[in-house]
Amino acid sequence: MSTVTFVDKSSFPVTIPEELKKGKRNLTEKEIAILIRNRNVSIKEDWSNVLVTDGADCFDPDLIMASEFNGFVVLGKLRPAVIKFHDLELSAGIYNSSLQDVVTGDNDVIHNVSYLCNYRLGNGVMLFNIQEMSCTKHSKFGNGILKEGEPESNRIWIGVGNENGKRAVLPFAGMIPADAFIWSRYRDDTELMQRFIELTEYGNTGNLDTCGVVEDGAVIKNTTLLKDAFIGNSAYIKGAFKLKNITVLSSAEEESQIGEGVEMVNGIMGYGSRVFYQAVAVRFVLGRNCQLKYGARLLNSVLGDNSTISCCELLNNLIFPFHEQHHNSSFLIATTICGQSNIAAGATIGSNHNSRSPDGEIYAGRGFWPGLSSDFKHNSRFASFILVSKGSYQHELNIIYPFSLVAPGGEDKPIHIVPAYWFLFNMFAIARNKSKFRNRDRRVVKVQHIETDPIAPDSIQEVMAALDRLIELTGGYLKSVPYEKAVSSTDDRTLYQIAKDYLHQNPDADFTLLDMRCQKKYGAIIYKPVKAYKEYRRVVKYFAARTLVDYCRSLNLKSLSPARVDELENVPLYTSWVNAGGQVIPEEKLFELFTRIKSGKINCWDDVHAYYDQCDQSYLLYKARYSLYLLEQLYSCPLKDFSRTVYLDIISDVTMVSTDMYHASISSREKDFTDFFRKITFRNEKEMTAVLGTLQDNEFLRTMQKETDSFNADLQTVFSQLC
């Protein structure tokens, strides 16, 4: 219910903060007369509540018309000028507007702003056709902080990863997915959780003195409501419906845009992001270079850099960079999706209330690609680069085989899994992934480090675990066949070695395995386990050798000397890796970070980001040490015992993998030009070439050929001193 307060204008108190008076002056009698003649009014009859910039030709009163000044108004330089942005061209000045407790910059445009209260404007700002633009003294601009006297219940949390709120994080300007990840996942450390709150509160005075901000060059037009908003440099807002308690990060190099019918409440919008066409975001953090459009609904979620959400609905999610989700029927709820993902039309990831216990969650590694109209149940977990065939998956899934194809097997039956599917049948996609995502990275400032290579420590450690699982299951299969050596084995360790030897010695063996860990109740049938085992090992060897080649290149070394290998072996070995928001970090380094935070050595999120930077600088070194470890695991002996034959075997195998990757990529792409059904919509070959181009036109394949030749040559040289 509104209240009425009668005011004596002659005695109405107006206090102008002292810091705003520097370089300013009161109006002259002549200027006041011109303002009154131009149908302007002030709460103070002597216009003492209005200050203008001191200096010759710094203020032209004829540029203010039909406007109302309540509270104090401090004006920047106001001179005859025309400000143009795209097709909008307006005169500098204040027209048909109402201002209260406002500070303007130089040469601002304020036209038809019905209510502008408690804002600080930068230079060259354009405000046109705005119904209400106000800011409360206790505004937080979407940050999860508290002001003086506010109860804890006023704090804004984002309930990522789970609907029950137990993984919730506090938003703050500058938050990246890595921050949300460590906050949402390590919940068992209560001291750390409290320190995260303190890091978020760092620098907050709690004073009730907040003012809205519109920075230099920002343009806001045809907008209904802006309340408690921080609008960054060069931001462009047109036709928005409701913007409340938000920060819009923007710069001249990374301009953010908000378009028609948009509603954004309680959140942070990242640099260079765009939100258009009736999109809704509530309790959110958008990363850099993100798009939210065509009626998309993003609620209680953190969206990583370089991601696009169109049409669909997302609730309670933590999503890493390079996520694509389109089409009106898509639905994603209570998940952590580790990036480089694409959610197909009709996919329902997460079902509500499928048990009497609290709602569950879904966790998917990098490269999660579910098929059209697929649906999944809480709780489910997916390894990296999983391609899921269209289907309704009625039971919880635990897909532990990276780079695999998953398909339904029928109602109340095992699902089907082909491990290493991407390497066996879709090499072009794997080979292209790294460059594809790097080319799509439009960020100018890259705070969040992003691993775009599918073959990286996080996925390789999953490959190693999958190898162990295949050996273990093969041991059980050999016992059931029965295979004499397996039947006579006396312990698990012996059986494991027998199964491993069998996989090595029988590369053409064809059988299936049953893995009960992959689906609740009915398990999964594992197809082509021998081929998968062989391919996984080839990929691990390739990763290790390629990493060592990259390591030598980074130091301008032609080859690895025995002395250099000894040095590498003295580097700390990390065998457990975490995809933290897109950056792959040894888990021990995260624990080291947590120790520093809890001890008070790190007290703000900027310092946390500096720590991420340090980890990134040492990333290649840590990978190189990990690569030596992997080679030892593959050959089952210490590096010091490697013979010349072993190194020659590494060179031979990795050269073969590298060359096969190139030829398999050509073969995969060639199908798009030779398949009969690809041609049926074209009248002739020339029309097809005009529309699709040719295989020879593919820039990626041309580049890949050069890189493959260069890598194979470097590989020979890098290991030459060790042979």
XYZ file of C-alpha atoms in Angstrom:
723
model
C 0.000 0.000 0.000
C 1.403 3.393 -0.956
C 1.736 6.218 1.585
C 1.281 9.967 1.188
C 3.701 12.477 2.723
C 3.055 16.193 2.374
C 6.210 18.216 1.729
C 7.023 21.850 2.368
C 9.233 22.493 -0.653
C 10.762 25.601 0.889
C 12.192 23.664 3.827
C 12.703 20.270 2.196
C 16.174 19.033 3.241
C 18.617 18.212 0.458
C 22.178 17.258 1.318
C 24.771 17.017 -1.408
C 27.702 14.737 -0.434
C 30.902 16.765 -0.099
C 32.897 14.534 -2.453
C 30.491 15.436 -5.264
C 31.049 19.188 -4.940
C 34.621 19.219 -6.219
C 34.840 21.119 -9.513
C 31.150 22.016 -9.334
C 29.211 25.239 -8.770
C 25.680 26.475 -8.132
C 23.490 27.768 -10.917
C 23.479 31.463 -11.815
C 20.248 33.466 -11.761
C 20.291 33.615 -15.557
C 20.632 29.821 -15.810
C 17.800 29.315 -13.338
C 15.604 31.640 -15.369
C 16.319 29.686 -18.546
C 15.572 26.394 -16.785
C 12.237 27.709 -15.500
C 11.396 29.106 -18.942
C 12.054 25.635 -20.382
C 9.382 24.203 -18.035
C 11.803 22.596 -15.580
C 11.025 22.401 -11.852
C 13.094 21.764 -8.747
C 12.281 20.610 -5.228
C 14.247 23.659 -4.059
C 12.911 26.971 -5.267
C 16.417 28.461 -5.291
C 17.721 25.468 -7.238
C 20.461 24.961 -4.641
C 20.046 21.218 -5.003
C 21.518 21.360 -8.509
C 25.254 21.672 -9.168
C 26.929 21.967 -12.559
C 30.512 21.656 -13.784
C 32.571 24.771 -13.150
C 34.355 26.309 -16.108
C 33.706 28.222 -19.272
C 31.145 26.710 -21.661
C 30.680 23.625 -19.487
C 26.926 24.020 -18.974
C 24.178 24.975 -21.389
C 20.804 25.282 -19.580
C 18.940 25.196 -22.900
C 19.760 21.480 -23.081
C 17.403 20.739 -20.166
C 13.669 20.823 -20.883
C 10.437 19.737 -19.167
C 12.288 17.899 -16.420
C 11.996 17.612 -12.657
C 14.840 17.719 -10.145
C 14.215 16.140 -6.750
C 16.870 15.504 -4.133
C 20.287 16.538 -5.432
C 21.416 16.531 -9.057
C 25.080 16.987 -9.967
C 25.686 17.474 -13.668
C 28.780 16.819 -15.740
C 29.684 18.933 -18.729
C 26.623 19.639 -20.819
C 27.243 21.223 -24.191
C 25.415 21.126 -27.541
C 26.207 17.772 -29.083
C 24.567 14.913 -30.927
C 25.212 11.416 -29.618
C 24.712 8.563 -32.059
C 24.537 4.823 -31.419
C 23.565 2.642 -34.363
C 20.394 4.284 -35.747
C 19.607 6.155 -32.530
C 20.697 9.777 -32.760
C 19.811 12.154 -29.903
C 20.870 15.517 -28.557
C 22.877 15.622 -25.351
C 20.840 16.923 -22.459
C 17.930 16.146 -20.158
C 14.429 16.100 -21.642
C 11.046 15.068 -20.182
C 12.675 13.291 -17.259
C 12.571 13.162 -13.469
C 15.876 13.002 -11.557
C 16.507 12.439 -7.874
C 19.914 12.033 -6.236
C 21.646 11.635 -9.591
C 25.180 12.376 -10.780
C 25.683 12.574 -14.541
C 28.830 12.378 -16.618
C 29.890 14.590 -19.480
C 27.588 14.916 -22.487
C 24.997 12.398 -21.369
C 21.633 11.852 -23.056
C 18.629 11.522 -20.733
C 15.379 11.527 -22.728
C 11.981 10.440 -21.440
C 13.209 8.800 -18.246
C 10.106 8.917 -16.069
C 11.943 8.194 -12.823
C 15.722 8.178 -12.379
C 16.774 7.865 -8.758
C 20.117 7.339 -6.996
C 22.361 6.652 -9.981
C 25.856 7.644 -11.025
C 26.285 7.973 -14.783
C 29.526 7.876 -16.740
C 30.402 9.912 -19.796
C 28.510 9.601 -23.061
C 25.683 7.583 -21.515
C 22.391 7.382 -23.421
C 19.125 6.826 -21.515
C 16.025 6.883 -23.724
C 12.418 5.920 -22.961
C 12.818 4.329 -19.537
C 9.854 3.958 -17.204
C 11.699 3.458 -13.910
C 15.389 3.382 -13.071
C 16.137 3.409 -9.363
C 18.541 2.048 -6.800
C 18.095 1.368 -3.090
C 20.770 2.199 -0.528
C 21.119 -1.489 0.354
C 21.549 -2.794 -3.204
C 24.074 -5.566 -3.819
C 23.892 -5.664 -7.644
C 23.402 -9.423 -7.625
C 26.352 -10.177 -5.342
C 25.772 -12.579 -2.455
C 26.741 -10.096 0.247
C 24.846 -8.484 3.118
C 24.440 -4.870 4.112
C 24.446 -3.446 7.624
C 21.604 -4.791 9.735
C 20.421 -7.375 7.210
C 19.638 -10.919 8.392
C 21.360 -13.930 6.860
C 18.075 -14.859 5.187
C 18.490 -11.853 2.876
C 21.554 -13.356 1.243
C 21.068 -14.463 -2.379
C 22.238 -18.045 -3.012
C 22.340 -19.952 -6.305
C 21.317 -23.568 -5.807
C 23.539 -25.247 -8.398
C 23.894 -28.982 -8.946
C 21.023 -30.094 -6.746
C 17.493 -28.844 -6.057
C 17.842 -29.277 -2.312
C 20.139 -26.232 -2.070
C 22.934 -28.114 -0.325
C 25.388 -27.261 -3.114
C 24.391 -23.598 -3.257
C 27.007 -20.904 -3.966
C 27.031 -17.137 -3.530
C 27.286 -15.134 -6.758
C 29.818 -12.348 -7.090
C 31.078 -10.157 -9.907
C 33.989 -12.040 -11.447
C 32.823 -15.524 -10.430
C 34.032 -18.207 -12.854
C 32.922 -21.849 -13.094
C 36.040 -22.998 -11.222
C 34.885 -20.988 -8.182
C 31.387 -22.435 -8.330
C 32.827 -25.923 -8.779
C 35.076 -25.972 -5.730
C 32.335 -24.344 -3.642
C 29.628 -26.776 -4.728
C 31.598 -30.040 -4.671
C 33.724 -30.075 -1.500
C 30.780 -29.661 0.859
C 32.157 -31.925 3.553
C 34.687 -29.235 4.558
C 32.533 -26.911 6.677
C 35.430 -24.591 7.521
C 36.160 -24.120 3.834
C 32.491 -23.356 3.136
C 32.556 -20.580 5.733
C 35.760 -19.154 4.293
C 34.156 -19.004 0.844
C 31.484 -16.745 2.309
C 34.204 -14.561 3.828
C 36.016 -14.376 0.486
C 32.797 -13.191 -1.112
C 32.324 -10.548 1.589
C 35.908 -9.281 1.141
C 35.898 -5.510 0.602
C 32.229 -5.122 1.514
C 31.839 -2.300 4.064
C 28.185 -3.099 4.616
C 27.365 0.612 4.531
C 23.914 1.601 3.361
C 25.278 3.994 0.754
C 24.935 2.103 -2.502
C 24.259 3.979 -5.730
C 23.309 2.541 -9.086
C 25.991 2.777 -11.762
C 25.931 3.229 -15.532
C 29.475 3.375 -16.888
C 30.873 5.260 -19.881
C 29.289 4.729 -23.262
C 26.405 2.551 -22.062
C 23.105 2.806 -23.958
C 19.736 1.958 -22.386
C 16.533 2.488 -24.359
C 12.854 1.477 -24.402
C 13.135 -0.340 -21.087
C 10.445 -0.770 -18.443
C 12.319 -1.263 -15.173
C 15.911 -1.127 -13.974
C 16.330 -1.419 -10.234
C 19.519 -1.881 -8.245
C 21.633 -2.333 -11.358
C 25.312 -1.907 -12.185
C 25.622 -1.410 -15.937
C 29.154 -1.701 -17.291
C 31.076 0.252 -19.899
C 29.582 0.233 -23.426
C 26.713 -2.092 -22.485
C 23.686 -1.944 -24.778
C 20.190 -2.528 -23.366
C 17.125 -2.260 -25.588
C 13.519 -3.147 -24.829
C 14.223 -5.026 -21.613
C 11.250 -5.725 -19.377
C 12.797 -6.068 -15.916
C 16.396 -5.830 -14.710
C 16.662 -6.007 -10.927
C 19.578 -6.542 -8.556
C 22.057 -7.366 -11.294
C 25.555 -6.576 -12.487
C 26.083 -6.315 -16.238
C 29.827 -6.609 -16.817
C 30.853 -4.968 -20.061
C 33.764 -3.164 -21.684
C 34.559 -1.441 -24.960
C 36.361 -4.637 -26.035
C 33.682 -7.039 -24.751
C 30.328 -5.302 -25.072
C 27.376 -6.971 -23.348
C 23.856 -6.676 -24.738
C 20.353 -7.184 -23.361
C 17.408 -7.214 -25.728
C 13.644 -7.229 -26.044
C 11.405 -8.587 -23.302
C 14.271 -9.826 -21.154
C 13.820 -10.333 -17.416
C 16.933 -10.720 -15.256
C 16.809 -10.778 -11.464
C 19.488 -11.452 -8.838
C 22.581 -12.246 -10.823
C 25.788 -11.437 -12.662
C 26.108 -11.138 -16.435
C 29.593 -11.699 -17.836
C 31.597 -9.601 -20.267
C 30.602 -9.861 -23.914
C 27.415 -11.814 -23.213
C 24.105 -11.334 -24.983
C 20.590 -11.948 -23.653
C 17.688 -11.471 -26.096
C 14.067 -12.191 -27.014
C 12.053 -12.783 -23.841
C 14.801 -14.743 -22.083
C 14.506 -15.020 -18.293
C 17.356 -15.410 -15.797
C 16.792 -15.542 -12.032
C 19.541 -16.243 -9.478
C 22.265 -16.739 -12.032
C 25.824 -16.140 -13.131
C 26.543 -15.880 -16.853
C 30.152 -16.297 -17.934
C 31.967 -14.409 -20.665
C 30.686 -14.550 -24.250
C 27.453 -16.366 -23.387
C 24.125 -16.191 -25.179
C 20.667 -16.593 -23.676
C 17.847 -16.124 -26.164
C 14.444 -17.036 -27.634
C 12.535 -17.451 -24.405
C 15.239 -19.420 -22.601
C 14.745 -19.781 -18.844
C 17.858 -19.970 -16.671
C 17.109 -20.371 -12.971
C 19.436 -21.035 -10.037
C 22.316 -21.768 -12.389
C 25.889 -20.845 -13.276
C 26.653 -20.907 -17.006
C 30.277 -21.118 -18.167
C 32.024 -19.007 -20.805
C 31.280 -19.386 -24.527
C 27.932 -21.109 -23.958
C 24.590 -20.722 -25.734
C 21.142 -21.441 -24.316
C 18.193 -21.048 -26.668
C 14.474 -21.642 -26.010
C 14.848 -24.308 -23.339
C 14.637 -24.351 -19.555
C 17.479 -24.930 -17.092
C 17.134 -25.178 -13.327
C 19.735 -25.726 -10.604
C 22.730 -26.339 -12.841
C 26.465 -25.758 -12.830
C 27.591 -25.733 -16.447
C 31.201 -25.413 -17.572
C 32.328 -23.531 -20.730
C 31.329 -24.374 -24.300
C 27.837 -25.680 -23.583
C 25.205 -25.701 -26.333
C 21.505 -26.233 -25.679
C 18.751 -25.327 -28.091
C 15.121 -26.065 -28.998
C 12.023 -25.399 -26.968
C 11.549 -28.853 -25.473
C 15.015 -29.272 -23.984
C 15.141 -29.455 -20.204
C 18.078 -29.651 -17.848
C 17.751 -29.857 -14.086
C 19.979 -30.490 -11.068
C 23.182 -31.227 -12.960
C 26.865 -30.486 -13.123
C 27.854 -30.559 -16.807
C 31.587 -30.236 -17.374
C 31.504 -28.393 -20.685
C 32.038 -28.949 -24.416
C 28.535 -30.392 -24.286
C 25.507 -30.303 -26.557
C 22.000 -31.107 -25.347
C 19.775 -32.256 -28.217
C 16.127 -31.284 -28.753
C 13.678 -32.972 -26.439
C 16.328 -34.212 -24.023
C 15.196 -34.398 -20.411
C 18.263 -34.533 -18.222
C 17.078 -35.222 -14.698
C 13.637 -36.259 -13.522
C 11.853 -34.744 -10.560
C 11.003 -36.662 -7.400
C 11.745 -40.187 -8.578
C 12.040 -41.484 -5.012
C 10.970 -40.700 -1.466
C 14.415 -39.269 -0.732
C 15.512 -35.706 -1.604
C 15.975 -34.929 -5.271
C 19.132 -36.324 -6.823
C 21.560 -34.972 -9.383
C 23.421 -35.791 -12.568
C 27.147 -35.323 -13.179
C 28.573 -35.453 -16.698
C 32.195 -35.046 -17.737
C 33.392 -33.035 -20.698
C 31.855 -33.730 -24.099
C 28.419 -34.963 -22.980
C 26.201 -35.457 -26.074
C 22.795 -37.063 -25.396
C 20.606 -37.915 -28.377
C 17.280 -36.456 -29.457
C 14.474 -36.813 -26.901
C 16.625 -38.818 -24.506
C 15.670 -38.836 -20.855
C 17.684 -39.789 -17.795
C 17.051 -40.368 -14.137
C 18.715 -39.023 -11.028
C 21.264 -40.107 -9.866
C 23.434 -40.650 -12.932
C 27.066 -40.044 -13.768
C 28.864 -39.968 -17.112
C 32.570 -40.098 -17.927
C 34.085 -37.684 -20.454
C 32.972 -37.589 -24.088
C 29.939 -39.822 -23.888
C 27.655 -40.056 -26.911
C 24.215 -41.284 -25.808
C 21.878 -42.708 -28.421
C 18.249 -41.612 -28.473
C 16.186 -43.431 -25.895
C 14.384 -43.432 -22.576
C 16.760 -44.582 -19.850
C 14.490 -45.695 -17.043
C 17.183 -46.535 -14.503
C 20.123 -44.710 -12.988
C 23.310 -44.795 -15.076
C 26.991 -44.883 -14.162
C 28.918 -44.713 -17.429
C 32.577 -45.161 -16.499
C 33.960 -45.679 -20.024
C 35.113 -42.396 -21.610
C 34.724 -41.759 -25.352
C 31.989 -44.386 -25.506
C 28.648 -44.832 -27.249
C 25.701 -45.657 -25.008
C 22.456 -47.084 -26.420
C 19.275 -48.467 -24.856
C 18.891 -52.226 -24.861
C 15.154 -52.373 -24.349
C 12.812 -52.094 -21.395
C 14.201 -53.731 -18.256
C 17.296 -54.923 -20.093
C 20.986 -54.042 -19.991
C 22.012 -50.948 -21.888
C 24.648 -51.272 -24.610
C 28.071 -49.608 -24.399
C 30.839 -49.465 -26.997
C 33.942 -48.153 -25.175
C 36.405 -46.016 -27.163
C 33.704 -45.506 -29.806
C 34.935 -42.022 -30.703
C 38.405 -43.360 -31.521
C 37.097 -46.361 -33.411
C 34.391 -44.672 -35.496
C 34.364 -40.884 -35.058
C 37.985 -39.762 -35.072
C 37.265 -36.572 -37.037
C 35.174 -35.200 -34.157
C 37.899 -35.930 -31.605
C 40.706 -34.535 -33.745
C 38.716 -31.379 -34.547
C 37.436 -30.717 -31.032
C 40.479 -28.861 -29.737
C 40.747 -26.366 -32.587
C 36.960 -26.034 -32.913
C 36.507 -24.782 -29.390
C 39.579 -22.572 -29.492
C 38.227 -20.888 -32.614
C 34.887 -20.304 -30.871
C 36.521 -18.685 -27.869
C 35.715 -14.986 -28.377
C 36.800 -13.826 -24.927
C 39.239 -10.927 -24.871
C 40.204 -11.518 -21.239
C 40.449 -15.215 -20.338
C 40.146 -15.528 -16.579
C 38.755 -19.066 -16.693
C 41.413 -21.388 -18.109
C 39.762 -23.948 -20.381
C 41.202 -27.270 -21.493
C 39.783 -27.833 -24.987
C 41.772 -30.944 -25.897
C 39.663 -34.122 -25.486
C 42.835 -36.091 -24.754
C 43.927 -34.496 -21.478
C 44.749 -35.682 -17.944
C 41.119 -35.681 -16.773
C 39.952 -37.943 -19.599
C 43.141 -40.042 -19.617
C 42.740 -40.932 -15.953
C 39.238 -42.144 -16.844
C 40.753 -44.188 -19.672
C 43.163 -45.793 -17.195
C 40.274 -46.663 -14.880
C 38.325 -48.079 -17.835
C 41.293 -50.248 -18.798
C 41.392 -51.681 -15.289
C 37.657 -52.364 -15.430
C 37.907 -54.123 -18.804
C 40.707 -56.339 -17.482
C 38.709 -57.115 -14.340
C 35.563 -58.021 -16.298
C 37.568 -60.057 -18.799
C 38.928 -62.094 -15.886
C 35.370 -62.939 -14.862
C 34.476 -63.799 -18.452
C 37.478 -66.125 -18.812
C 36.467 -67.973 -15.650
C 32.967 -68.508 -17.027
C 34.040 -69.688 -20.527
C 35.923 -71.524 -18.947
C 39.498 -70.585 -19.802
C 41.890 -73.051 -18.171
C 44.433 -70.517 -16.899
C 41.674 -68.371 -15.398
C 39.911 -71.283 -13.743
C 43.144 -72.405 -12.111
C 44.046 -68.912 -10.826
C 44.254 -68.730 -7.044
C 43.784 -65.017 -6.364
C 42.458 -61.821 -7.935
C 45.899 -60.463 -8.727
C 46.820 -63.569 -10.717
C 43.477 -63.534 -12.517
C 43.984 -59.865 -13.373
C 47.353 -60.619 -15.021
C 45.906 -63.590 -16.893
C 43.096 -61.432 -18.259
C 45.542 -58.694 -19.236
C 47.752 -61.178 -21.076
C 44.707 -62.597 -22.842
C 43.671 -59.161 -24.112
C 47.201 -58.577 -25.417
C 47.574 -61.979 -27.036
C 44.129 -62.229 -28.634
C 43.540 -58.930 -30.476
C 40.873 -60.524 -32.705
C 38.855 -62.131 -29.921
C 35.174 -61.231 -30.129
C 33.004 -61.436 -27.027
C 30.869 -59.213 -24.831
C 31.029 -58.412 -21.132
C 28.361 -57.592 -18.571
C 29.106 -54.652 -16.282
C 26.536 -54.357 -13.505
C 27.975 -51.037 -12.304
C 26.767 -49.125 -15.367
C 22.996 -49.291 -14.881
C 20.912 -49.912 -11.808
C 19.312 -53.381 -11.724
C 20.180 -54.462 -15.271
C 23.758 -53.393 -15.904
C 25.303 -52.911 -19.337
C 26.568 -55.132 -22.145
C 30.070 -54.049 -23.143
C 30.688 -54.553 -26.862
C 34.080 -54.905 -28.566
C 36.049 -54.954 -25.281
C 39.265 -56.213 -26.928
C 39.254 -53.473 -29.550
C 38.417 -50.909 -26.875
C 41.260 -52.159 -24.676
C 43.722 -51.877 -27.527
C 42.462 -48.436 -28.570
C 42.498 -47.067 -25.021
C 46.124 -48.141 -24.617
C 47.079 -46.528 -27.923
C 45.468 -43.269 -26.853
C 47.235 -43.235 -23.483
C 50.563 -43.851 -25.193
C 49.794 -41.126 -27.727
C 48.885 -38.648 -24.957
C 52.089 -39.379 -23.045
C 54.351 -39.049 -26.082
C 52.591 -35.961 -27.431
C 52.838 -34.275 -24.032
C 56.576 -34.921 -23.912
C 56.922 -33.506 -27.426
C 55.007 -30.382 -26.334
C 57.197 -30.150 -23.235
C 60.369 -30.173 -25.332
C 58.930 -27.625 -27.739
C 58.094 -25.299 -24.846
C 61.752 -25.353 -23.742
C 63.189 -25.304 -27.275
C 64.696 -28.738 -26.676
C 65.262 -30.960 -29.672
C 65.223 -34.123 -27.623
C 64.791 -35.580 -24.155
C 68.127 -36.392 -22.591
C 68.466 -38.934 -19.773
C 69.398 -36.023 -17.493
C 66.217 -34.166 -18.437
C 64.161 -37.292 -17.753
C 65.789 -37.508 -14.310
C 64.813 -33.889 -13.673
C 61.239 -34.622 -14.706
C 61.078 -37.588 -12.355
C 61.856 -35.214 -9.489
C 58.789 -33.099 -10.322
C 55.807 -33.900 -8.050
C 53.690 -36.665 -9.549
C 49.946 -36.047 -9.645
C 47.775 -38.969 -10.726
C 44.384 -37.604 -9.656
C 43.096 -34.777 -11.860
C 39.997 -32.625 -11.596
C 38.173 -30.650 -14.253
C 37.603 -27.515 -12.175
C 35.278 -25.338 -14.186
C 37.095 -26.130 -17.429
C 40.643 -25.994 -16.103
C 42.245 -29.371 -15.424
C 44.080 -29.221 -12.097
C 45.736 -31.903 -9.943
C 43.395 -32.569 -7.048
C 46.305 -32.220 -4.602
C 46.781 -28.646 -5.849
C 43.133 -27.947 -5.046
C 43.650 -29.288 -1.535
C 46.697 -27.019 -1.259
C 44.484 -24.105 -2.291
C 41.929 -25.031 0.348
C 44.645 -25.115 3.012
C 45.797 -21.622 2.031
C 42.250 -20.315 2.143
C 41.536 -21.795 5.562
C 44.841 -20.552 6.984
C 44.107 -16.993 5.876
C 46.902 -16.789 3.299
C 44.238 -16.286 0.646
C 41.467 -13.854 1.545
C 39.758 -12.846 -1.686
C 38.629 -14.429 -4.923
C 41.199 -12.475 -6.943
C 43.894 -14.344 -5.016
C 42.118 -17.630 -5.764
C 42.182 -16.752 -9.455
C 45.887 -15.939 -9.183
C 46.375 -19.440 -7.762
C 44.551 -20.920 -10.764
C 46.955 -18.941 -12.962
C 49.939 -20.474 -11.173
C 48.521 -23.963 -11.697
C 48.034 -23.221 -15.375
C 51.623 -22.046 -15.724
C 52.833 -25.399 -14.341
C 50.219 -27.471 -16.182
C 52.492 -28.697 -18.964
C 55.220 -29.610 -16.468
C 52.778 -31.620 -14.355
C 51.427 -33.305 -17.496
C 54.942 -34.233 -18.594
C 55.637 -35.901 -15.233
C 52.275 -37.684 -15.436
C 53.210 -38.892 -18.922
C 56.318 -40.634 -17.629
C 54.167 -42.361 -15.021
C 51.675 -43.475 -17.690
C 54.416 -45.016 -19.811
C 55.620 -46.958 -16.780
C 52.076 -48.210 -16.193
C 51.649 -49.258 -19.821
C 54.935 -51.178 -19.955
C 54.721 -52.438 -16.351
C 58.275 -51.454 -15.453
C 60.192 -48.414 -14.141
C 61.390 -45.868 -16.664
C 65.022 -46.567 -15.794
C 64.543 -50.130 -17.083
C 63.167 -49.059 -20.456
C 65.251 -50.582 -23.236
C 65.920 -49.190 -26.684
C 63.305 -51.625 -27.942
C 60.673 -50.061 -25.683
C 61.396 -46.541 -26.890
C 61.341 -47.666 -30.511
C 58.014 -49.337 -29.791
C 56.687 -46.054 -28.371
C 57.851 -44.133 -31.439
C 56.365 -46.720 -33.791
C 53.004 -46.984 -32.018
C 52.526 -43.260 -31.502
C 53.519 -42.458 -35.089
C 50.926 -44.983 -36.191
C 48.277 -43.430 -33.924
C 49.077 -39.939 -35.129
C 48.909 -40.977 -38.775
C 45.768 -43.047 -38.199
C 44.094 -40.052 -36.551
C 44.718 -37.997 -39.667
C 43.553 -40.686 -42.104
C 40.565 -41.589 -39.915
C 39.605 -37.915 -39.815
C 39.703 -37.787 -43.604
C 37.677 -40.983 -43.814
C 35.073 -39.676 -41.340
C 34.710 -36.393 -43.211
C 34.813 -38.039 -46.633
C 31.482 -39.738 -45.947
C 29.794 -36.340 -46.073
C 30.795 -36.070 -49.739
C 30.545 -39.671 -50.971
C 27.520 -41.124 -49.174
C 24.610 -41.683 -51.577
C 22.011 -40.219 -49.240
C 24.071 -37.064 -48.740
C 23.723 -36.407 -52.464
C 20.021 -37.022 -53.011
C 18.893 -33.415 -52.352
C 21.217 -32.003 -55.019
C 20.511 -31.904 -58.756
C 24.089 -32.643 -59.665
C 27.677 -32.737 -58.413
C 28.282 -29.070 -59.222
C 25.345 -27.940 -57.104
C 26.552 -30.090 -54.225
C 30.036 -28.585 -54.491
C 28.574 -25.064 -54.582
C 26.655 -25.743 -51.365
C 29.034 -27.982 -49.408
C 32.414 -27.266 -50.946
C 34.879 -30.119 -51.323
C 36.917 -32.253 -48.985
C 40.021 -30.475 -50.220
C 38.530 -27.145 -49.077
C 38.511 -28.249 -45.440
C 40.961 -25.933 -43.705
C 41.101 -28.098 -40.592
C 42.237 -31.180 -42.513
C 44.892 -29.202 -44.372
C 46.197 -27.852 -41.085
C 46.010 -31.278 -39.492
C 48.162 -32.788 -42.243
C 50.917 -30.249 -41.605
C 50.670 -30.733 -37.836
C 50.753 -34.518 -38.186
C 53.887 -34.434 -40.342
C 55.541 -32.002 -37.923
C 54.582 -34.064 -34.872
C 55.821 -37.344 -36.371
C 59.163 -35.745 -37.208
C 59.515 -34.200 -33.740
C 58.566 -37.517 -32.124
C 61.553 -39.242 -33.721
C 63.874 -36.504 -32.483
C 62.490 -36.167 -28.946
C 63.183 -39.814 -28.070
C 66.400 -40.121 -30.079
C 68.756 -39.749 -27.093
C 66.843 -42.353 -25.086
C 66.920 -45.065 -27.758
